[in-house]
Coordinates of C-alpha atoms in Angstrom, one line a residue:
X63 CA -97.6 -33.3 -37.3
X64 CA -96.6 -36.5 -34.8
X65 CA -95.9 -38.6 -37.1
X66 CA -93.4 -36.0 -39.1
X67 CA -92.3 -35.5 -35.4
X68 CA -91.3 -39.0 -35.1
X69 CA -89.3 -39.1 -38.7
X70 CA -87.5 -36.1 -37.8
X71 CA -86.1 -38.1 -34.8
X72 CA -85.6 -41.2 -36.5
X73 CA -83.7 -39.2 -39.3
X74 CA -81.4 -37.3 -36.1
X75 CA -81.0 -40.7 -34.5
X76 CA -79.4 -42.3 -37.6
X77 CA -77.4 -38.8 -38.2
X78 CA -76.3 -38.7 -34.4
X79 CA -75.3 -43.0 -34.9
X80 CA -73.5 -41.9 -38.1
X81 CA -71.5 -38.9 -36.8
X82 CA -70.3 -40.8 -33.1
X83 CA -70.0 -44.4 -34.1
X84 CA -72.1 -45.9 -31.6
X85 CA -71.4 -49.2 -32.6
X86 CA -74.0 -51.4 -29.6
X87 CA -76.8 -48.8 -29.6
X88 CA -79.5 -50.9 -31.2
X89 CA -81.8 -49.3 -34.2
X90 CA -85.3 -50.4 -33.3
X91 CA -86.7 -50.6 -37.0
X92 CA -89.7 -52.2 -36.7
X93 CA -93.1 -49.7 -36.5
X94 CA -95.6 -50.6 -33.8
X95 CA -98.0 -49.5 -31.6
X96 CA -94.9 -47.9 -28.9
X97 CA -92.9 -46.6 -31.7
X98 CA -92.9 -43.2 -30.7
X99 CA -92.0 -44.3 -27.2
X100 CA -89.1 -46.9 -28.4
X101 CA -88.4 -44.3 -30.3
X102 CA -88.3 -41.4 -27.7
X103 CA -86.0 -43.9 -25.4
X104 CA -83.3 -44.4 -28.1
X105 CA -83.4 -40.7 -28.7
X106 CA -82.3 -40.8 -24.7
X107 CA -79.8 -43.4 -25.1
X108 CA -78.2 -41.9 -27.6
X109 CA -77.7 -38.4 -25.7
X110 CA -76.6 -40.0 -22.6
X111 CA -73.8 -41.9 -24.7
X112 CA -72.9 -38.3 -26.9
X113 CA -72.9 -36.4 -23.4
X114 CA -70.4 -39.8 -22.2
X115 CA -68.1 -39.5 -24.9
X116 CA -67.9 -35.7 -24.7
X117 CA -66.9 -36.0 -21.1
X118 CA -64.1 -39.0 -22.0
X119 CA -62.3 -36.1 -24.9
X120 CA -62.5 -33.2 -22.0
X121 CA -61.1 -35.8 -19.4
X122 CA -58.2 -36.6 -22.1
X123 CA -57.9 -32.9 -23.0
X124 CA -58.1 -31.3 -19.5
X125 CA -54.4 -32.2 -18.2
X126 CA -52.7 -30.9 -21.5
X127 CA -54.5 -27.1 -21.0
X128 CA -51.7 -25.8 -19.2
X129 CA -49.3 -27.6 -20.8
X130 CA -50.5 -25.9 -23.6
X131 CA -49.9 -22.4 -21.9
X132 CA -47.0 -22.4 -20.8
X133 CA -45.8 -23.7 -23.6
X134 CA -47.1 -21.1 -25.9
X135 CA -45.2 -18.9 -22.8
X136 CA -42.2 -20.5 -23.5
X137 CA -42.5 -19.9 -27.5
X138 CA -43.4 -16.6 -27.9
X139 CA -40.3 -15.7 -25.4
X140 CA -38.0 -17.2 -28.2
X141 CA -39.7 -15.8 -30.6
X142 CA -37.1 -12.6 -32.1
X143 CA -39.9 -9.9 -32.8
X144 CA -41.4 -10.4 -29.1
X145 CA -38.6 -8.6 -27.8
X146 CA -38.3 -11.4 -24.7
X147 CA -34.8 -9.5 -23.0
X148 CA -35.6 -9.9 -19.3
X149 CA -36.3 -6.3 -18.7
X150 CA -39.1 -6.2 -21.5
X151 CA -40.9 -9.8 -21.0
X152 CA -44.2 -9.5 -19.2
X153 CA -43.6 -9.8 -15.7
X154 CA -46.7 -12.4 -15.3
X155 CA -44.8 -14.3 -18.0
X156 CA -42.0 -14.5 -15.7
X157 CA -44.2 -15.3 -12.7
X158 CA -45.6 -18.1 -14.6
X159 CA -42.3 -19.7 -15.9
X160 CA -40.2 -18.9 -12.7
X161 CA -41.1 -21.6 -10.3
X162 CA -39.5 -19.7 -7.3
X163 CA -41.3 -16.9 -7.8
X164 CA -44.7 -17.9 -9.4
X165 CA -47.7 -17.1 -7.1
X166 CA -49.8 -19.8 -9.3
X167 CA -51.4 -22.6 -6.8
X168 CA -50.2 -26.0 -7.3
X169 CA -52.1 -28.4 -7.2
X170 CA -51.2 -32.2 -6.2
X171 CA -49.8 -35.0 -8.6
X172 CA -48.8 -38.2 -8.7
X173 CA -44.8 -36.7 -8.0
X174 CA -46.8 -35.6 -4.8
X175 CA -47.4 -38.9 -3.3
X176 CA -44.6 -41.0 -5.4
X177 CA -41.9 -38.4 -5.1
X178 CA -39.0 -41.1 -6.5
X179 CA -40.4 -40.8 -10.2
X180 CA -39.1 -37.3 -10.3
X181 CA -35.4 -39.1 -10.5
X182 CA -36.2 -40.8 -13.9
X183 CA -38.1 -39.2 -16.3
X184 CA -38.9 -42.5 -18.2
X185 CA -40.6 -43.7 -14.7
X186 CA -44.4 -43.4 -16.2
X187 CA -43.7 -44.5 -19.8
X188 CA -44.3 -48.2 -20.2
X189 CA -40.7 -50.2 -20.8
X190 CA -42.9 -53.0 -23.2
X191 CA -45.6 -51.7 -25.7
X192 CA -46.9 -55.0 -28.3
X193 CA -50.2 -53.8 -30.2
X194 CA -51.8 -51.9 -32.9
X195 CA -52.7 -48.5 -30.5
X196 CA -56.7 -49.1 -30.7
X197 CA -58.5 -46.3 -29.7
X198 CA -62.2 -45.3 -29.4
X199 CA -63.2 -48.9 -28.1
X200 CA -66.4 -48.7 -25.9
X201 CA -65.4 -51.4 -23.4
X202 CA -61.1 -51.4 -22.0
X203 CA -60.4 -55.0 -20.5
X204 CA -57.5 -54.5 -18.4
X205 CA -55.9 -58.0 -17.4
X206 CA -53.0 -57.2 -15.0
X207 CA -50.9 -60.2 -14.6
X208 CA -47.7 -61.4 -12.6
X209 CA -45.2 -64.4 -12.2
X210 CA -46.3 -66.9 -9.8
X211 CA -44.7 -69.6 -7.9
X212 CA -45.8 -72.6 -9.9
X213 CA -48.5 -71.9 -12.3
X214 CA -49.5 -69.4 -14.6
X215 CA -53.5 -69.0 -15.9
X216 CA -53.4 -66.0 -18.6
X217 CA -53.0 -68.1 -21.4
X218 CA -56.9 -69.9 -20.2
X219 CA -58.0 -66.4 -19.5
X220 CA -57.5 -64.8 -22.8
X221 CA -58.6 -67.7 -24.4
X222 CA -61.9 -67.4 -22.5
X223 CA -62.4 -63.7 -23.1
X224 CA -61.7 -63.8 -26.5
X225 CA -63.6 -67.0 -27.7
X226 CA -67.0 -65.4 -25.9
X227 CA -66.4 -62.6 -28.4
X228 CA -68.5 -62.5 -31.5
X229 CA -66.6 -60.5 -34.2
X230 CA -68.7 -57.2 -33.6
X231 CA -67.7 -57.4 -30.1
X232 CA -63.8 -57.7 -31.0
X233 CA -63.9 -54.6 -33.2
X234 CA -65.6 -52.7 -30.2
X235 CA -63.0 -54.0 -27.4
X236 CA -59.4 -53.5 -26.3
X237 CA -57.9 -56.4 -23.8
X238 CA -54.5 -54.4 -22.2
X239 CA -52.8 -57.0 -20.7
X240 CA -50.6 -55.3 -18.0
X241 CA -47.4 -57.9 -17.3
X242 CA -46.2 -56.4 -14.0
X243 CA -42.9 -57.2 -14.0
X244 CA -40.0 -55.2 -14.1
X245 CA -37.6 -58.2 -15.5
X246 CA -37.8 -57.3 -19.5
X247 CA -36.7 -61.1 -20.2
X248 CA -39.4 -62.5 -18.6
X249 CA -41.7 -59.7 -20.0
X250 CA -40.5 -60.6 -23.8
X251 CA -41.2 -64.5 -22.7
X252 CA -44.8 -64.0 -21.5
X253 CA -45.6 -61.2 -24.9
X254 CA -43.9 -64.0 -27.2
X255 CA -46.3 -66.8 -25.8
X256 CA -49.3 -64.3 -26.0
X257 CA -48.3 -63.5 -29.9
X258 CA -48.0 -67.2 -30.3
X259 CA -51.5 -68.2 -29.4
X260 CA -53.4 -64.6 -30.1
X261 CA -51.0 -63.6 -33.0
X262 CA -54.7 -62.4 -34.8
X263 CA -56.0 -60.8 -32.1
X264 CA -52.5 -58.8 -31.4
X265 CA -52.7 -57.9 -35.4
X266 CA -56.5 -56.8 -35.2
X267 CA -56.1 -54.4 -32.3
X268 CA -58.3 -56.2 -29.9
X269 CA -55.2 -57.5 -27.7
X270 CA -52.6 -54.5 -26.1
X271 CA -49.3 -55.9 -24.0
X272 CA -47.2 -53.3 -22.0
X273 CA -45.1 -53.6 -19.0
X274 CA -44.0 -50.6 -16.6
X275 CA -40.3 -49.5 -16.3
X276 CA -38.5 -50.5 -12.7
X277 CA -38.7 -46.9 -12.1
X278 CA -42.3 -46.9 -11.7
X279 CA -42.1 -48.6 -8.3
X280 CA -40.5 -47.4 -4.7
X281 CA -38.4 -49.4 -2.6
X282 CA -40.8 -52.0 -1.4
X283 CA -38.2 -52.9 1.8
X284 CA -38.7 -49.0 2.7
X285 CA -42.6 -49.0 3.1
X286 CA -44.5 -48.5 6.4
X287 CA -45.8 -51.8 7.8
X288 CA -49.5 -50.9 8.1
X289 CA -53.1 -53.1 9.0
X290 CA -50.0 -55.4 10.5
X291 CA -49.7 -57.4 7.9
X292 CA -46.6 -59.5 7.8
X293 CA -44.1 -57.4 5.6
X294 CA -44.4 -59.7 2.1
X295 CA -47.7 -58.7 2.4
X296 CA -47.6 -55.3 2.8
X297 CA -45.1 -55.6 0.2
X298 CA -47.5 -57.1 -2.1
X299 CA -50.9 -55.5 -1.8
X300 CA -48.6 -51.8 -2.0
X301 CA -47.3 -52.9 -5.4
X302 CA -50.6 -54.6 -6.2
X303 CA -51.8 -51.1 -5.8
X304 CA -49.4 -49.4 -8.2
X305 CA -50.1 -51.9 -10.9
X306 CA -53.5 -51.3 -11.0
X307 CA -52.9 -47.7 -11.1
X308 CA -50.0 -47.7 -14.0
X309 CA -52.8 -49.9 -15.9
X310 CA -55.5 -47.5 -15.1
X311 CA -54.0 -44.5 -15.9
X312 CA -52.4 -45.9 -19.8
X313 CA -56.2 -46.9 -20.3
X314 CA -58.1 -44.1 -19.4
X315 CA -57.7 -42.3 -22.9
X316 CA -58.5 -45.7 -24.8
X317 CA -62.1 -46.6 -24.7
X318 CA -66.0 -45.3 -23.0
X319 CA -65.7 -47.7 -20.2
X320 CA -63.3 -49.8 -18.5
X321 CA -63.6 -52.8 -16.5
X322 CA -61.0 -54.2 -14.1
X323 CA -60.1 -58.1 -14.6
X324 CA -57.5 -60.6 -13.4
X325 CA -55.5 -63.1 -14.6
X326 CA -56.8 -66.0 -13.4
X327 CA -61.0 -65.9 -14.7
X328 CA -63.2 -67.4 -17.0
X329 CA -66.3 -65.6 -19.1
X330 CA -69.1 -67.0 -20.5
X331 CA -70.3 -66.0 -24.6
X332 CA -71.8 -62.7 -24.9
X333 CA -70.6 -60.6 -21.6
X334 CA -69.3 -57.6 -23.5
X335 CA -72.2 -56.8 -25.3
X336 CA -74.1 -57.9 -21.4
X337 CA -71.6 -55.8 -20.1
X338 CA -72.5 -52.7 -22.5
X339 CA -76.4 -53.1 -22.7
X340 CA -76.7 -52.8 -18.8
X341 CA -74.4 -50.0 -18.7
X342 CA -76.3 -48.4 -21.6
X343 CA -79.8 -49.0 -19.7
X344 CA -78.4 -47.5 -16.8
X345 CA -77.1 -44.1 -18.5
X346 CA -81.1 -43.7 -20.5
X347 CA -82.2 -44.1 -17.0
X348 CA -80.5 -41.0 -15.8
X349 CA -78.7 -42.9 -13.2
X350 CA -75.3 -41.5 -11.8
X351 CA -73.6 -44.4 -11.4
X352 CA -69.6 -45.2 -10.1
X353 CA -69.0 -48.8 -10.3
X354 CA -71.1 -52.2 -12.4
X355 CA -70.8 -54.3 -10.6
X356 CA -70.3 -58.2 -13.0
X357 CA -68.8 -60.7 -9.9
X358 CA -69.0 -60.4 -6.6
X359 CA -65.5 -61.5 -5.7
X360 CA -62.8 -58.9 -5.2
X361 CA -61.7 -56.5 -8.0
X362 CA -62.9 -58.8 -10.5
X363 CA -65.4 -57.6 -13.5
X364 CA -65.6 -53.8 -11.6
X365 CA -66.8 -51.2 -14.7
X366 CA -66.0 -47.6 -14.3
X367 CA -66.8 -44.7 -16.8
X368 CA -63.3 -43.7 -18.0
X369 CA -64.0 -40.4 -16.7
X370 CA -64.1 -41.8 -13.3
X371 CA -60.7 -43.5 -13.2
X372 CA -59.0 -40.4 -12.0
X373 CA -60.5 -40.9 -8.6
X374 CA -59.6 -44.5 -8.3
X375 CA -56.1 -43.8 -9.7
X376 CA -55.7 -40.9 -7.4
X377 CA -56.8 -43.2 -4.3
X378 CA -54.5 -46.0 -5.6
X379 CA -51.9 -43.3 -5.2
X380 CA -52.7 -42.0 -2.2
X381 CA -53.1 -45.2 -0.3
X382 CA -50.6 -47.3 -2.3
X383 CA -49.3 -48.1 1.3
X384 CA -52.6 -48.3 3.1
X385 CA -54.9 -50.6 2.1
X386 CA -55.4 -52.8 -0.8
X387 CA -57.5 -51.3 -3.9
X388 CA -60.9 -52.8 -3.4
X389 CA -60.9 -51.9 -0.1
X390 CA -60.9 -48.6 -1.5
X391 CA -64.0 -48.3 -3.1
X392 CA -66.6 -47.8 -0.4
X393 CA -64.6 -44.9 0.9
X394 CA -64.0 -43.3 -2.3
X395 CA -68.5 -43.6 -2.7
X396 CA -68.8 -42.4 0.6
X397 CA -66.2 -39.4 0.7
X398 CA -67.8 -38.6 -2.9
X399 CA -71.2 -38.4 -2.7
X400 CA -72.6 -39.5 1.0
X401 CA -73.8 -37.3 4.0
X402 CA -73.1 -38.0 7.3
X403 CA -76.3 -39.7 7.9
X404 CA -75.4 -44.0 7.6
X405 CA -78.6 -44.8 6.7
X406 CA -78.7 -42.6 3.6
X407 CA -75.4 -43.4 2.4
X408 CA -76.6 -46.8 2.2
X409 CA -79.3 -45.9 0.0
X410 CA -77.0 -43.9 -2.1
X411 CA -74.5 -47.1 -2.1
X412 CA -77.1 -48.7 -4.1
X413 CA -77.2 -46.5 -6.4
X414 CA -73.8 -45.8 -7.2
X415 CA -72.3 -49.3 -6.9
X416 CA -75.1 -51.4 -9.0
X417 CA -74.9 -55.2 -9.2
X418 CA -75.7 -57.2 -11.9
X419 CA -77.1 -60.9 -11.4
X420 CA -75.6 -63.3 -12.7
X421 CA -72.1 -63.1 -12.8
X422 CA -70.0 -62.5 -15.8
X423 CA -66.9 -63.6 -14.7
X424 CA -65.7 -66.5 -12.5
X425 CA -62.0 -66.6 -10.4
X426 CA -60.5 -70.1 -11.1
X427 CA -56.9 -69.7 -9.8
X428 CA -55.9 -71.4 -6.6
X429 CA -52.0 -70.4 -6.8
X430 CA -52.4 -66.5 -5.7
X431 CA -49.4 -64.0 -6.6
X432 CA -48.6 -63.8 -2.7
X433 CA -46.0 -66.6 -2.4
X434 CA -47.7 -69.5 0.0
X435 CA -51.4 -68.0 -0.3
X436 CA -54.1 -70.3 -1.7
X437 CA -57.5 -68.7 -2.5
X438 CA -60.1 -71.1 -3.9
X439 CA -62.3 -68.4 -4.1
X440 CA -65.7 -68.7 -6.0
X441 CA -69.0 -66.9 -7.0
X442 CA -71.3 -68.1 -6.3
X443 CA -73.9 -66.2 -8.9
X444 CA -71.8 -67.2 -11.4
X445 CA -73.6 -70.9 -12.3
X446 CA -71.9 -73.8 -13.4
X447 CA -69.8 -74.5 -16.7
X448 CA -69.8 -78.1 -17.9
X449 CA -66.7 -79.8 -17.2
X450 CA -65.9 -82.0 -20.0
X451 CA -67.6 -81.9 -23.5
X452 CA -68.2 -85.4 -24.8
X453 CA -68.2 -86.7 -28.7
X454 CA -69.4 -90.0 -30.1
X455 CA -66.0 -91.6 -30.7
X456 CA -65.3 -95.0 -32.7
X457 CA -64.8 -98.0 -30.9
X458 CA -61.4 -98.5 -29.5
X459 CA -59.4 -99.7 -26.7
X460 CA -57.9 -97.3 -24.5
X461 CA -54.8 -97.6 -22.1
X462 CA -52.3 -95.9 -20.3
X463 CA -50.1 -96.0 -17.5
X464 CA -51.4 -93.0 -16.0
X465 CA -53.4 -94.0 -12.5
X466 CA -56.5 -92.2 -12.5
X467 CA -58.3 -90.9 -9.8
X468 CA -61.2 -92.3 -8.5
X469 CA -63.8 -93.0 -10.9
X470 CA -62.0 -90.3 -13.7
X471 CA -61.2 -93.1 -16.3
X472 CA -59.8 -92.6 -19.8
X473 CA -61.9 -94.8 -20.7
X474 CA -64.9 -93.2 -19.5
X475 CA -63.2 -89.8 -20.8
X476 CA -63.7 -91.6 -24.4
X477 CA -67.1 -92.6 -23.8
X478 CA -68.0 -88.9 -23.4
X479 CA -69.3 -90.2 -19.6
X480 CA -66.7 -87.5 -17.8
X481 CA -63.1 -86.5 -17.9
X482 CA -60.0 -88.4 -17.4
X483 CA -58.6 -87.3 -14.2
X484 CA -55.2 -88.5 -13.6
X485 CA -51.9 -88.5 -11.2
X486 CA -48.8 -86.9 -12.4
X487 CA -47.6 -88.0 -15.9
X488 CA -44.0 -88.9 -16.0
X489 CA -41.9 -88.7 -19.5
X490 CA -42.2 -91.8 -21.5
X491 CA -45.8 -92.2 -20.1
X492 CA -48.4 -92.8 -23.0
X493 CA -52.2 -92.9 -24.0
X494 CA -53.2 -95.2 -26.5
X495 CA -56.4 -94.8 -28.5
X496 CA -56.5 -98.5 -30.1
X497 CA -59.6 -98.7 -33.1
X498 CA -61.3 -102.1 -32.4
X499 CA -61.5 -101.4 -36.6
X500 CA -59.3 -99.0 -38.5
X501 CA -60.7 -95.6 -39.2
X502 CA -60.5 -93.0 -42.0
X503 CA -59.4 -90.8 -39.5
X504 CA -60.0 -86.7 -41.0
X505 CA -59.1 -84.7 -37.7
X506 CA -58.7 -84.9 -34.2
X507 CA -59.5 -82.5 -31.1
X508 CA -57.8 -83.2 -27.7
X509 CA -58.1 -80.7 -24.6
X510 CA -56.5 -81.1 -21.1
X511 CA -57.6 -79.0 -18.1
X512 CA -61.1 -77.9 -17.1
X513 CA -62.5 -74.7 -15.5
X514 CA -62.4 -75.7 -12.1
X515 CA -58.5 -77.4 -12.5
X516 CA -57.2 -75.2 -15.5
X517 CA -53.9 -75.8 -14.2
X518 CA -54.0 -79.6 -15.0
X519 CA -52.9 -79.5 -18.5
X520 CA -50.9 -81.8 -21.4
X521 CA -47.6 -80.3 -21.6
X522 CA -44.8 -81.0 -23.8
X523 CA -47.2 -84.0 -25.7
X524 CA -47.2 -85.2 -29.0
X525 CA -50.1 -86.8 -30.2
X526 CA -49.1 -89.8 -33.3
X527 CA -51.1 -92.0 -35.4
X528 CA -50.3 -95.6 -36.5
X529 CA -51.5 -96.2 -40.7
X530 CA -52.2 -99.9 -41.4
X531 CA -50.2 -99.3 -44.1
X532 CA -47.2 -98.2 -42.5
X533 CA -44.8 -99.0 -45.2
X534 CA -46.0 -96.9 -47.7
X535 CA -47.0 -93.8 -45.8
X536 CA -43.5 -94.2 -44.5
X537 CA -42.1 -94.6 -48.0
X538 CA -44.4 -91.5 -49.3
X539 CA -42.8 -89.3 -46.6
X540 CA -39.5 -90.4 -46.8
X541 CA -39.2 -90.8 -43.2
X542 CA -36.7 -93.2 -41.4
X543 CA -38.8 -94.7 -38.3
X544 CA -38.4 -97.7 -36.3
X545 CA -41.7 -97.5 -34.7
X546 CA -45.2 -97.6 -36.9
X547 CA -46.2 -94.4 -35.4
X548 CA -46.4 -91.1 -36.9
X549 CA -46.2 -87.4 -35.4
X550 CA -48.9 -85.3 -36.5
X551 CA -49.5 -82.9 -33.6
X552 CA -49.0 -81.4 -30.2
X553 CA -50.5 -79.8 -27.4
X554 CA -50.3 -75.9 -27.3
X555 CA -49.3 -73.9 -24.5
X556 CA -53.4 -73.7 -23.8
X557 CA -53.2 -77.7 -23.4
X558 CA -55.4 -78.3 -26.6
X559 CA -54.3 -80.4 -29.8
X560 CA -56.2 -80.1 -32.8
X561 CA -55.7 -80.6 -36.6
X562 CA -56.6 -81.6 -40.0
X563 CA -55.2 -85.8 -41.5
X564 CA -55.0 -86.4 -45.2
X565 CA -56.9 -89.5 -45.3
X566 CA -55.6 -90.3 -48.6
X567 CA -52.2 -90.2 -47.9
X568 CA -52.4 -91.9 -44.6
X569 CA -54.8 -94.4 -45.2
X570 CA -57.0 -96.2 -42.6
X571 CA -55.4 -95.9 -39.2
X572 CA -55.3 -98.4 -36.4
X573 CA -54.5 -96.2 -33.5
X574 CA -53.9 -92.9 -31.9
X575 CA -50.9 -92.5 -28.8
X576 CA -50.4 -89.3 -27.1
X577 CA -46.7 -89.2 -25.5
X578 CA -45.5 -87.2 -22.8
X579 CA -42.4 -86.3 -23.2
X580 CA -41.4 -84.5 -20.1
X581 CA -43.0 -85.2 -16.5
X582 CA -45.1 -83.1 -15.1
X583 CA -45.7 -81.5 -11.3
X584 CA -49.4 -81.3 -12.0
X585 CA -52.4 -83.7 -12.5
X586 CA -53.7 -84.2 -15.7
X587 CA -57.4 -83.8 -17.0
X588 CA -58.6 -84.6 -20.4
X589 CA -62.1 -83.0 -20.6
X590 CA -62.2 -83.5 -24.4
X591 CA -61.5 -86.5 -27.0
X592 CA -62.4 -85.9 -30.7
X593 CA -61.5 -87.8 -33.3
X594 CA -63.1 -86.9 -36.7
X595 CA -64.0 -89.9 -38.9
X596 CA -66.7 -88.7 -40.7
X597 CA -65.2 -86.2 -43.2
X598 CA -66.4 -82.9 -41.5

């Protein structure tokens, strides 16, 4: 009788898995001696996860219930056989259409606290929308971003999040990226360099861009000055505030769980399905948690059940003048579930606001949104990311104009010993990869920047390559050059140059010369030289 006890679960599990697409709950198949308790845990798991995505469709469907009735109210009064003349419609109808004289409670809104989206009606629907409408994802990335003063990082951060994605994990995920500017030119500019370098991602669903209309914001020279803060602050942290809730509130109805990123990060491979495993062991554990914690700086890598997001968007709201967001969150624990006893809400803290060692995510932006702040903030449970990745290269000569710094040679950089570290390229500057013997060259991999200097990139470079037989590769292509070297790449907006040579057309080459074209304001680092002379 057990054991047709257990198959009777094992069948519902794979029914139950079937019916609610729970695409990271794992299927323990293998029989052993704890099978019946494995089995009895997953049986757990799944519940939890059923009872979490029932609450997400009541959370979605709760706002529209009245909606609903009064517009079946207004309906049936213009409806000819309901004989709606005024004297003849239900007086609680009229009540409960007739604002002056309706006796209905009203309860706050966001027009309560943010009065000035009443004058536009368009004030709460995003101005930009770029993506496919995913919906049902299990994990909501939302990656606010803004212009800053000299250097931008969201390129570097979506390539991280994305490339520590394993495909599973894409078709589970939604990345929003929230551009929080009201300027739509500079909006179209940022969305066109996303489609460029995440065209597939955009296509597949995984990557969302909006932007929120001008409307969506007060008058930030009317605000209170408040913690006194100098004004651009205030100014700052207030709209800071109202991003996050804008993002918040267009995510809520998208996915299980959504976790609160920034711009300006890095991820190692593997955190989303990190993220979801400890979120799932804490829901078979019974445990009523608010906030995951995945990085201990800020508002970085903070999970919250979807169904929760109503209180930090309501906060947000409320405060938006106040205090910034993460400062926030204790008192939204505390008001929420602590007595008035310290020591016990401490206990409870721990409870509701769990940490999880070590850290997913790591900030590497120094250039902050505030005009003139620097923050070279770090985490320290994070660990360490290697900072160049070095390839067994042929033998060559390499020069360049470019002083480095310290010991940060090219040379070394080619050895695979480090990364070239240098001083501000100027245009005409040049780095020349000369083969002590020419190569069948196949390919070539070239990346600038690093995690800890992400901003020290290759902009605006071309990388050529010079054939022994110059003559007849030029002939071949019909090109007019005076110089023996050929264009066959450039460096993206990510700083990486990669890409495939015909070795039969070109022959063996003697050399390789990247060429800036346009100084830049930054250093430069080159944390990986590949060239490909093996075929592969």
């Amino acid at each position: 009788m057990l054991r047709g006890g257990r198959i009777f679960r094992k069948k519902l599990t794979l029914i139950l898995l079937a019916v609610f697409c729970v695409p990271f709950t794992v299927i323990l198949l293998h029989r052993d001696d704890n099978e019946a308790r494995l089995e009895d845990e997953l049986t757990s798991e799944i519940a939890q996860l059923i009872r979490q995505r029932v609450a997400q469709v009541e959370m979605i469907n709760q706002p529209r219930r009245r909606d609903l009735a009064l517009l079946t109210q207004y309906v049936n009064r213009s409806l000819p056989w309901n004989n709606t003349n005024g004297d003849e419609f239900p007086e609680h109808s009229r009540l409960l259409l007739d604002p002056e004289r309706s006796q209905n409670l009203r309860l706050p809104n966001i027009f309560s606290f943010l009065p000035y989206l009443l004058n536009n009606p368009l004030s709460t629907v995003p101005a930009f929308v770029a993506g496919q409408g995913k919906i049902n994802a299990s994990i909501v990335l939302g990656v606010p971003t803004v212009k800053r003063e000299s250097q931008s990082y969201l390129l570097p951060t979506l390539a991280s999040l994305i490339a520590s994605m394993n495909e599973e994990e894409k078709n589970d995920t939604l990345i929003i990226v929230f551009i929080a500017e009201t300027d739509i030119e500079y909006v179209t500019v940022i969305a066109e360099k996303i489609k460029k370098q995440f065209g597939d991602a955009l296509q597949s669903g995984l990557l969302e861009i909006i932007s929120p209309p001008s409307s969506f914001y007060p008058d930030l020279n009317e605000l209170r000055v408040t913690l006194n803060d100098p004004v651009e602050r205030v100014k700052w942290r207030t709209k800071q505030n109202l991003d996050y809730a804008f993002l918040m509130m267009y995510a809520q109805s998208r996915g299980m769980y959504y976790v609160q990123l920034e711009d300006d990060i890095l991820t190692t491979s593997g955190y989303v399905t990190k993220m979801k495993n400890f979120a799932l062991k804490k829901e078979a554990m019974n445990l009523d948690w608010f906030l995951l914690d995945f990085c201990q700086l800020g508002f970085i890598g903070k999970m919250f059940k979807s169904t929760d997001l109503a209180y930090i968007i309501q906060f947000a709201i409320m405060f938006h003048n106040d205090k910034p967001v993460d400062w926030l969150l204790d008192p939204i624990i505390e008001t929420r579930y602590c007595p008035h006893d310290t020591k016990k809400c401490n206990q409870i803290k721990l409870l509701k606001w769990i940490h999880f060692k070590p850290s997913l995510f790591q900030h590497v932006g120094t250039t902050s949104s505030l005009k003139g702040k620097v923050q070279k903030l770090k985490d320290k449970n994070f660990g360490k990311l290697a900072l160049f990745t070095p390839h067994k290269n042929p033998p060559a000569k390499v020069t360049s104009p470019i002083k480095a710094y310290e010991q940060f040679t090219i040379q070394r950089a080619y050895q695979g010993d480090s990364f070239f570290w240098g001083l501000m390229p100027q245009a005409g500057d040049d780095i020349v990869f000369e083969f002590h013997t020419p190569v069948a060259l196949h390919g070539y991999r070239l990346r600038s920047g690093n995690h800890e200097n992400p901003s020290d990139l290759l902009y605006n470079t071309t990388v050529e390559i010079r054939p022994v037989d110059f003559e007849r590769v030029k002939e071949s292509l019909k090109i007019s050059s005076s110089e023996k070297f050929i264009g066959v790449g450039e460096f993206n907006d990510l700083g990486i140059a990669e890409g495939k040579i015909d070795a039969s057309l070109f022959g063996p080459i003697g050399a390789v010369r990247l060429v800036i074209k346009s100084a830049s304001k930054n250093w430069v680092i080159i944390s990986e030289i590949m060239f490909d002379t093996g075929g592969g």
